Short mmCIF file of N, CA and C in Angstrom, two decimals:
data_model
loop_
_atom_site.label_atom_id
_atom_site.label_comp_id
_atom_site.label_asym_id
_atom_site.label_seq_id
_atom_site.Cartn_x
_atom_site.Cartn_y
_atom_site.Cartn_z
N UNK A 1 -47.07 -137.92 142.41
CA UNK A 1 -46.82 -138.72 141.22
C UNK A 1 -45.32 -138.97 141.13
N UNK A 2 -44.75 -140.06 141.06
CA UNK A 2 -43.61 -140.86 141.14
C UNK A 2 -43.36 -141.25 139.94
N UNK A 3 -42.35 -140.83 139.14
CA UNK A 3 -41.82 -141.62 138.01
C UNK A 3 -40.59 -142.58 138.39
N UNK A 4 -40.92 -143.60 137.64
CA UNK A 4 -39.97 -144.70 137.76
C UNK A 4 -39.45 -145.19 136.23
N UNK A 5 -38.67 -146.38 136.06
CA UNK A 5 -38.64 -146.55 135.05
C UNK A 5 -38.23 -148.68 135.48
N UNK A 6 -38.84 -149.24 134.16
CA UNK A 6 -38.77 -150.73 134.33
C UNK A 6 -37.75 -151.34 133.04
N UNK A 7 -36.69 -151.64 133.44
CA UNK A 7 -35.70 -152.04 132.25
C UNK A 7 -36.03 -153.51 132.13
N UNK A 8 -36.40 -154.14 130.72
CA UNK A 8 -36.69 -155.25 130.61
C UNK A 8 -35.87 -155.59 128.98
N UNK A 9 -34.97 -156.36 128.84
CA UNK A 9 -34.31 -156.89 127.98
C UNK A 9 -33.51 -155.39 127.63
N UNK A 10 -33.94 -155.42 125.67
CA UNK A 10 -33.25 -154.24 125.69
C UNK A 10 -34.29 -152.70 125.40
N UNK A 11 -35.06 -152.65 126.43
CA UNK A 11 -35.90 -151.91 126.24
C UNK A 11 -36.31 -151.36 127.92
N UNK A 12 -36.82 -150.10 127.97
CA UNK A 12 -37.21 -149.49 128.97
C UNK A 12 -38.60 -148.71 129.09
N UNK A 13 -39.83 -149.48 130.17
CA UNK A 13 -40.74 -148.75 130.22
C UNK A 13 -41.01 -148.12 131.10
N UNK A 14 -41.30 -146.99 131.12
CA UNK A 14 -41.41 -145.51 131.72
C UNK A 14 -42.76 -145.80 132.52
N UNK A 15 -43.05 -145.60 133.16
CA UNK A 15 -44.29 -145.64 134.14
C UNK A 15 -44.49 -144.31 136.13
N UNK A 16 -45.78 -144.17 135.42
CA UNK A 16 -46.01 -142.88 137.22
C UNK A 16 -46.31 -144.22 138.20
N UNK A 17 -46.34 -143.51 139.61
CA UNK A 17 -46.83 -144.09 140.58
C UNK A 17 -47.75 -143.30 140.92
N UNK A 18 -49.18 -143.41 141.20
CA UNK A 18 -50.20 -142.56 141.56
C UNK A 18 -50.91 -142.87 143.10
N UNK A 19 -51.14 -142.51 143.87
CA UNK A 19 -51.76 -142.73 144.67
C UNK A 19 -51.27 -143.48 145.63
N UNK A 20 -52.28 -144.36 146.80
CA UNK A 20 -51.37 -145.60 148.07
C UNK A 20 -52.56 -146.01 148.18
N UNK A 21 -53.45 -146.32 147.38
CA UNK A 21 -54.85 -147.27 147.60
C UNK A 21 -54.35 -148.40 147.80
N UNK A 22 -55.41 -149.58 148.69
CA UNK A 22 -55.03 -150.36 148.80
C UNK A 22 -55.36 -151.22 147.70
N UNK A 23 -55.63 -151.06 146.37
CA UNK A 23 -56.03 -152.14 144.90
C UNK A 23 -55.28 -151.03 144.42
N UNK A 24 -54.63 -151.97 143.10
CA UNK A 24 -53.63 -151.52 142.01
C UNK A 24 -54.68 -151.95 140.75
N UNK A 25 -54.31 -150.42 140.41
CA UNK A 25 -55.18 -150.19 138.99
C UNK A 25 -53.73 -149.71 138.01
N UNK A 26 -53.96 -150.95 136.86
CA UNK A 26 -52.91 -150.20 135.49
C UNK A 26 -53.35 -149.80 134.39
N UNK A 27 -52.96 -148.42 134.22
CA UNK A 27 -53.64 -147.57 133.17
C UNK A 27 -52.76 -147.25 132.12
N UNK A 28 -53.46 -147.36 131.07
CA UNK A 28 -52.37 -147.72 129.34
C UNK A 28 -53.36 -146.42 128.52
N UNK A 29 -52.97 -145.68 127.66
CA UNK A 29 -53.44 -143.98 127.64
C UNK A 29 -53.55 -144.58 125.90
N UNK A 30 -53.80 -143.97 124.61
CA UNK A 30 -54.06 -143.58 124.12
C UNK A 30 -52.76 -143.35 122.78
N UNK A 31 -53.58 -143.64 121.71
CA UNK A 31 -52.38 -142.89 120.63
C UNK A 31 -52.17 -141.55 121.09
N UNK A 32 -50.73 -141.10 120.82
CA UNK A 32 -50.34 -139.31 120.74
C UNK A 32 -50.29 -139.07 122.18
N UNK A 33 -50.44 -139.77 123.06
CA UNK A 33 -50.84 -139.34 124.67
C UNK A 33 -49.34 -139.79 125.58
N UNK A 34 -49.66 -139.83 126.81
CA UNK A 34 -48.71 -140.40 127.88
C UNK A 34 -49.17 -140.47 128.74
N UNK A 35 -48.27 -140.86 129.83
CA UNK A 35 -48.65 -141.56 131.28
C UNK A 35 -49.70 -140.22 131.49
N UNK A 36 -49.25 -138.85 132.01
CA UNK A 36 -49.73 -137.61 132.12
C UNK A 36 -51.48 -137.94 132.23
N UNK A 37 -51.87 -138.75 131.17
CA UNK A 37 -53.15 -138.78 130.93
C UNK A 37 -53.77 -139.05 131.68
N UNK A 38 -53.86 -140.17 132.99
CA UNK A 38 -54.58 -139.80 133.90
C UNK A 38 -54.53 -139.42 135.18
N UNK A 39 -53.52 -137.88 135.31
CA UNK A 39 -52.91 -137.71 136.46
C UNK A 39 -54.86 -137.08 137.20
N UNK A 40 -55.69 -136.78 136.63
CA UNK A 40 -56.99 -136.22 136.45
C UNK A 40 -57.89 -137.77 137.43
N UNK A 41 -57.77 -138.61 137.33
CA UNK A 41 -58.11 -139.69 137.18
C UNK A 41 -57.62 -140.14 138.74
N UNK A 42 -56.26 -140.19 138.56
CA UNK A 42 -55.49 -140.63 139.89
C UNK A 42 -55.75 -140.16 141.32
N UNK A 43 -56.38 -138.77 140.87
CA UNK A 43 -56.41 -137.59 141.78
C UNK A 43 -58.11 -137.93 143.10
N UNK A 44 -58.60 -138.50 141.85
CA UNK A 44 -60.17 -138.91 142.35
C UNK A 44 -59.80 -140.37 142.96
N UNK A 45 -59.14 -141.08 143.00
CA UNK A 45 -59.27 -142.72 142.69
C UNK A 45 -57.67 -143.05 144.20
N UNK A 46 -57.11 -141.90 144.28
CA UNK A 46 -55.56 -142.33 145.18
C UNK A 46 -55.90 -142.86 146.45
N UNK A 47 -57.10 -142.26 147.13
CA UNK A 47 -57.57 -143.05 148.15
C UNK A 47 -57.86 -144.92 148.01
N UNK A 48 -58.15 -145.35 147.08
CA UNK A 48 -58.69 -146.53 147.00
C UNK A 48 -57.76 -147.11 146.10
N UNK A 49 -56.74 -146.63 145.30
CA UNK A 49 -55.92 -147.58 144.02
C UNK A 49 -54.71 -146.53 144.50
N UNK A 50 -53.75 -147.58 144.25
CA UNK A 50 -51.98 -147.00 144.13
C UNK A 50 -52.57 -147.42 141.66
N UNK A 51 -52.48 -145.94 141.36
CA UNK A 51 -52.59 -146.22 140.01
C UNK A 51 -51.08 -146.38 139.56
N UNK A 52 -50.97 -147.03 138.71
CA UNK A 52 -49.54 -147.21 137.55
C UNK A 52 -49.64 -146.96 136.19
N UNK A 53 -49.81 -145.32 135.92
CA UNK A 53 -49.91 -145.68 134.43
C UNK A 53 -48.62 -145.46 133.58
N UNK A 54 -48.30 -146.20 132.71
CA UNK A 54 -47.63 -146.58 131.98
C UNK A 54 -47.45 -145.66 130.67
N UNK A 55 -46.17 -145.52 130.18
CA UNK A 55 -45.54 -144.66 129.00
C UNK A 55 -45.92 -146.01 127.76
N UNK A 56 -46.93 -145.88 126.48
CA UNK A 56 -46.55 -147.05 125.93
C UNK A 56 -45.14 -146.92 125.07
N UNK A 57 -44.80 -147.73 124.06
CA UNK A 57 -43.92 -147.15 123.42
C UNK A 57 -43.63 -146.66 121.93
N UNK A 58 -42.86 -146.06 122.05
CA UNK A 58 -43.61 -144.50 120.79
C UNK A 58 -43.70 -143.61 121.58
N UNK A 59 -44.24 -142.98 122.78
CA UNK A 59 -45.07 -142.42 123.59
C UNK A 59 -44.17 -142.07 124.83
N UNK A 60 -44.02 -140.94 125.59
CA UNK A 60 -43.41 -140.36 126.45
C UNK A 60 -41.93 -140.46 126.86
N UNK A 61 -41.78 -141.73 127.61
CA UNK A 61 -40.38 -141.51 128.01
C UNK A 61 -39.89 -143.23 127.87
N UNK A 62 -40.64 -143.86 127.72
CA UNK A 62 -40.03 -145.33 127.16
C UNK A 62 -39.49 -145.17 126.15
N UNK A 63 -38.95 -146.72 126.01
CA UNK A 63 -37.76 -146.89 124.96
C UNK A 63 -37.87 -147.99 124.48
N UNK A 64 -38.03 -148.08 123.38
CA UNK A 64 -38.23 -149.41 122.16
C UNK A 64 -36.98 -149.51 121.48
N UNK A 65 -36.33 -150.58 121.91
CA UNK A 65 -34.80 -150.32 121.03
C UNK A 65 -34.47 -150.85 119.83
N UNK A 66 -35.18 -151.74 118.99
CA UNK A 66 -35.19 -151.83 117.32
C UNK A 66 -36.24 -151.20 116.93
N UNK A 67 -36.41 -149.74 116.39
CA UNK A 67 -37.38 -149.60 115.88
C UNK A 67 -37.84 -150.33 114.39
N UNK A 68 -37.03 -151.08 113.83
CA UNK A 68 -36.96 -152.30 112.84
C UNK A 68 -37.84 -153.46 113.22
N UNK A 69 -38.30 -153.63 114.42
CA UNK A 69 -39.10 -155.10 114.67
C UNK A 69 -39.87 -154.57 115.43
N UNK A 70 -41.04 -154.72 115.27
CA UNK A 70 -42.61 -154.65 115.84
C UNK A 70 -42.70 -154.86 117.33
N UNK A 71 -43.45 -153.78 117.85
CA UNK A 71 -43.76 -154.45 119.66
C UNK A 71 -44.63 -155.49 119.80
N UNK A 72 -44.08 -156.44 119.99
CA UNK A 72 -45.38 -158.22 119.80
C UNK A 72 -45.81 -157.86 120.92
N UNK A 73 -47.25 -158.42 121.06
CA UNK A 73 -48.16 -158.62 122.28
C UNK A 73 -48.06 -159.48 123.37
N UNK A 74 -47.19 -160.29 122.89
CA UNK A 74 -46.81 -161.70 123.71
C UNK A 74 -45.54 -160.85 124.34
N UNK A 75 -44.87 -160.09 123.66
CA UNK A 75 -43.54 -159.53 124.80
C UNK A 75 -43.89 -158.53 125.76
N UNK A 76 -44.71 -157.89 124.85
CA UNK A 76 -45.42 -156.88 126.05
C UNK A 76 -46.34 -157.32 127.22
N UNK A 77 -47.04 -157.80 126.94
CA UNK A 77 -47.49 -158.56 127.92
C UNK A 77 -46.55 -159.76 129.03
N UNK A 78 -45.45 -160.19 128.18
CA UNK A 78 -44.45 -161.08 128.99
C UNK A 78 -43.96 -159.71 130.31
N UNK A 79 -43.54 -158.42 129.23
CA UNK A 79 -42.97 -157.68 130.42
C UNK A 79 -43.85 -157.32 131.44
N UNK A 80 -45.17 -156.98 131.12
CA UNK A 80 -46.09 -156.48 132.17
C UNK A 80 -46.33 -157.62 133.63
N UNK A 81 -46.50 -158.75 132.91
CA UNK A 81 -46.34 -160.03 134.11
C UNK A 81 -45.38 -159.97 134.84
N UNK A 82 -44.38 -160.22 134.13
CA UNK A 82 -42.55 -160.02 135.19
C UNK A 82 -42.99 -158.83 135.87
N UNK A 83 -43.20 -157.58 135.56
CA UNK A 83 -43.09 -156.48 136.43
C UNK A 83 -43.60 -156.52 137.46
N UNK A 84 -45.18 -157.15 136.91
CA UNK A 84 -46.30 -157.18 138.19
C UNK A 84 -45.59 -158.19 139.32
N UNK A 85 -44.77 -159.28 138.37
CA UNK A 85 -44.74 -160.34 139.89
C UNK A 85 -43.76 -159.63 140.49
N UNK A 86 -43.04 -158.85 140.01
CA UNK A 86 -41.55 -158.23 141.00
C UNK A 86 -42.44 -157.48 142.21
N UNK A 87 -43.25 -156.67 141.99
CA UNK A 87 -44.07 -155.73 142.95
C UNK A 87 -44.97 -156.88 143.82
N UNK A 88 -44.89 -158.22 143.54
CA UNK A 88 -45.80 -158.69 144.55
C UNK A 88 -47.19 -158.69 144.83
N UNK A 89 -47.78 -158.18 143.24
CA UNK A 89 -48.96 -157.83 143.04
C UNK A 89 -49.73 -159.14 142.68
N UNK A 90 -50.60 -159.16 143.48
CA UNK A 90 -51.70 -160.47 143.12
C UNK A 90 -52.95 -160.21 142.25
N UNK A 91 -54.00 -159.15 142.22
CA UNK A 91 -55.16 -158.26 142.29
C UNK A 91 -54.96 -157.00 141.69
N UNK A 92 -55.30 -156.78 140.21
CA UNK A 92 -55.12 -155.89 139.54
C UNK A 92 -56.43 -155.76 138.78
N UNK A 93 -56.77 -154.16 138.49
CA UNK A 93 -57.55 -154.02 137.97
C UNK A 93 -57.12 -153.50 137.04
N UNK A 94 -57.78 -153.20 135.40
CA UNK A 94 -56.82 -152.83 134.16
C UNK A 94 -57.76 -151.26 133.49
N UNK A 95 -57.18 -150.38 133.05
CA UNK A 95 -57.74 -149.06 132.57
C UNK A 95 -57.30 -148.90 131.46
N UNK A 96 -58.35 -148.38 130.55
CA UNK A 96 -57.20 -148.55 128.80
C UNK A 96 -58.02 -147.16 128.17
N UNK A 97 -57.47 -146.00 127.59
CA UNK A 97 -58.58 -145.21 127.25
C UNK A 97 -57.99 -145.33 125.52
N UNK A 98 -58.65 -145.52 125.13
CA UNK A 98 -59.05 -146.01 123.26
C UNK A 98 -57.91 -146.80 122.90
N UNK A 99 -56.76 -146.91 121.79
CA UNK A 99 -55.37 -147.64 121.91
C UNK A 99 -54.88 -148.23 123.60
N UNK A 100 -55.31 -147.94 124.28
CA UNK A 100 -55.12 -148.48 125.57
C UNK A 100 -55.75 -149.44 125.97
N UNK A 101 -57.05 -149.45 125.86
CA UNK A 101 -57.85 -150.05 125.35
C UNK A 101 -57.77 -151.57 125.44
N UNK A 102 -57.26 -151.79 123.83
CA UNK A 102 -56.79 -152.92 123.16
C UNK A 102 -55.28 -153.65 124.18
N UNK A 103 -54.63 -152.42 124.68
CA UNK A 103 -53.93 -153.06 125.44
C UNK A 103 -54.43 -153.85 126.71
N UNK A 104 -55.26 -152.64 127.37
CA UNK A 104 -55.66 -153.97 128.62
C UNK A 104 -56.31 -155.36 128.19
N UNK A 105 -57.22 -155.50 127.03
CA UNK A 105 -57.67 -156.12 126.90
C UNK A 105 -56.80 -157.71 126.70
N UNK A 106 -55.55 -157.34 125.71
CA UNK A 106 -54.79 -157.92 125.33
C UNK A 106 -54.03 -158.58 126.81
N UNK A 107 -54.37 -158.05 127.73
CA UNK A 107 -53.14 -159.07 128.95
C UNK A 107 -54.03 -159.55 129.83
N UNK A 108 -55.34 -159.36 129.41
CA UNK A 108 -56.65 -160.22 130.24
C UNK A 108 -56.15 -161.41 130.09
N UNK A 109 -55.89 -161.40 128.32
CA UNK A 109 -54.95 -163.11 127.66
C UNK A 109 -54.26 -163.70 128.53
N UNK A 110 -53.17 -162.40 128.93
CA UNK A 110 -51.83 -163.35 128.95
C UNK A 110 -51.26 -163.10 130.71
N UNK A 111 -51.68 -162.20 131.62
CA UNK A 111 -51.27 -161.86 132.87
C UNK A 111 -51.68 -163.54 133.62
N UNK A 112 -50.85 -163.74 134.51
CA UNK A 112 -51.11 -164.69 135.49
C UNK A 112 -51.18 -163.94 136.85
N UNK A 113 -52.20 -163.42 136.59
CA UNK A 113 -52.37 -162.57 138.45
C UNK A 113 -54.21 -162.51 138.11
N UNK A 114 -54.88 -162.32 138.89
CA UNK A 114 -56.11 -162.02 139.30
C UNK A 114 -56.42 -160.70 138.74
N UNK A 115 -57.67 -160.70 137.77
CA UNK A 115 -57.73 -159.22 137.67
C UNK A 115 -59.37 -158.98 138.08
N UNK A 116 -59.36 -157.81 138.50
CA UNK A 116 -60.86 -157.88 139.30
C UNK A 116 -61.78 -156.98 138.25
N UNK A 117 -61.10 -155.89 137.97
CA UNK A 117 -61.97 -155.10 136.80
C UNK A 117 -60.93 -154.65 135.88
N UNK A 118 -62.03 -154.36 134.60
CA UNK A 118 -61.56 -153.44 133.24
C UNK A 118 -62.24 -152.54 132.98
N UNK A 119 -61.63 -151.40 132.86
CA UNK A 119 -62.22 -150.18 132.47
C UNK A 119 -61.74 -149.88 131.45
N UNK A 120 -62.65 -149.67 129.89
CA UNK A 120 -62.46 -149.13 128.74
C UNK A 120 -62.97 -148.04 128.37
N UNK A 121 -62.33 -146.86 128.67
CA UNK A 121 -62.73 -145.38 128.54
C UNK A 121 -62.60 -145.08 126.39
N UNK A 122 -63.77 -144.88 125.83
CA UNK A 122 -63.23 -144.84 124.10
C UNK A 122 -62.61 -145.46 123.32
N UNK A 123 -63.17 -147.05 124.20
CA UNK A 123 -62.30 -148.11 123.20
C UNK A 123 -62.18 -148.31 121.84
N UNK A 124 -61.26 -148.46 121.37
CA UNK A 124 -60.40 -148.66 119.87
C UNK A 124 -61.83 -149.65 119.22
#
């Protein structure tokens, strides 16, 4: 498990690297939770998915830098696209377990890449 971190404007999201599968699965965890959440998950799945799960923010080691103005869906999702196209990722599959959830669901909207599956573990 690889921590990295993705600086986008004035904000920083925290994210693991799991696995060297050849499909990329991104996994978004839960109120009160963190990336951590599916190191359980990664462990079964590293053969077949390089997983990326993600710190949201509030939550582990990201950084929201006005806590005065709301995380919009349209920015979050703007950053998740930029990130994905930097990695060269075409083919993503999305994992959301309850508040996570709502996130994958939310960049079904807005990602311009191919997504092949969604997995909603206790959706919101």
């Amino acid at each position: 498990m690889e921590s990295r971190f993705y600086p986008y404007e004035d904000c920083t999201l925290h994210y693991y690297v799991h696995g060297n599968g050849p499909k990329t699965l991104l996994c978004f965890h839960g109120y009160g939770q963190d990336a951590h959440y599916f190191k359980s998950l990664s462990e079964r799945l590293s053969s077949r998915y390089t997983l990326y799960s993600f710190d949201l923010f509030y939550h582990g080691e990201s950084v929201w830098s006005d806590c005065e103005k709301a995380v919009e869906q349209s920015f979050f999702a703007e950053m998740i696209d930029l990130w994905v196209q930097s990695l060269q990722i075409s083919n993503i599959s999305l994992c959301g377990y309850s508040m996570g959830g709502k996130i994958a669901l939310s960049l079904v909207e807005h990602l311009n890449v191919s997504i092949e599956k969604i997995l909603l573990i206790a959706p919101d």
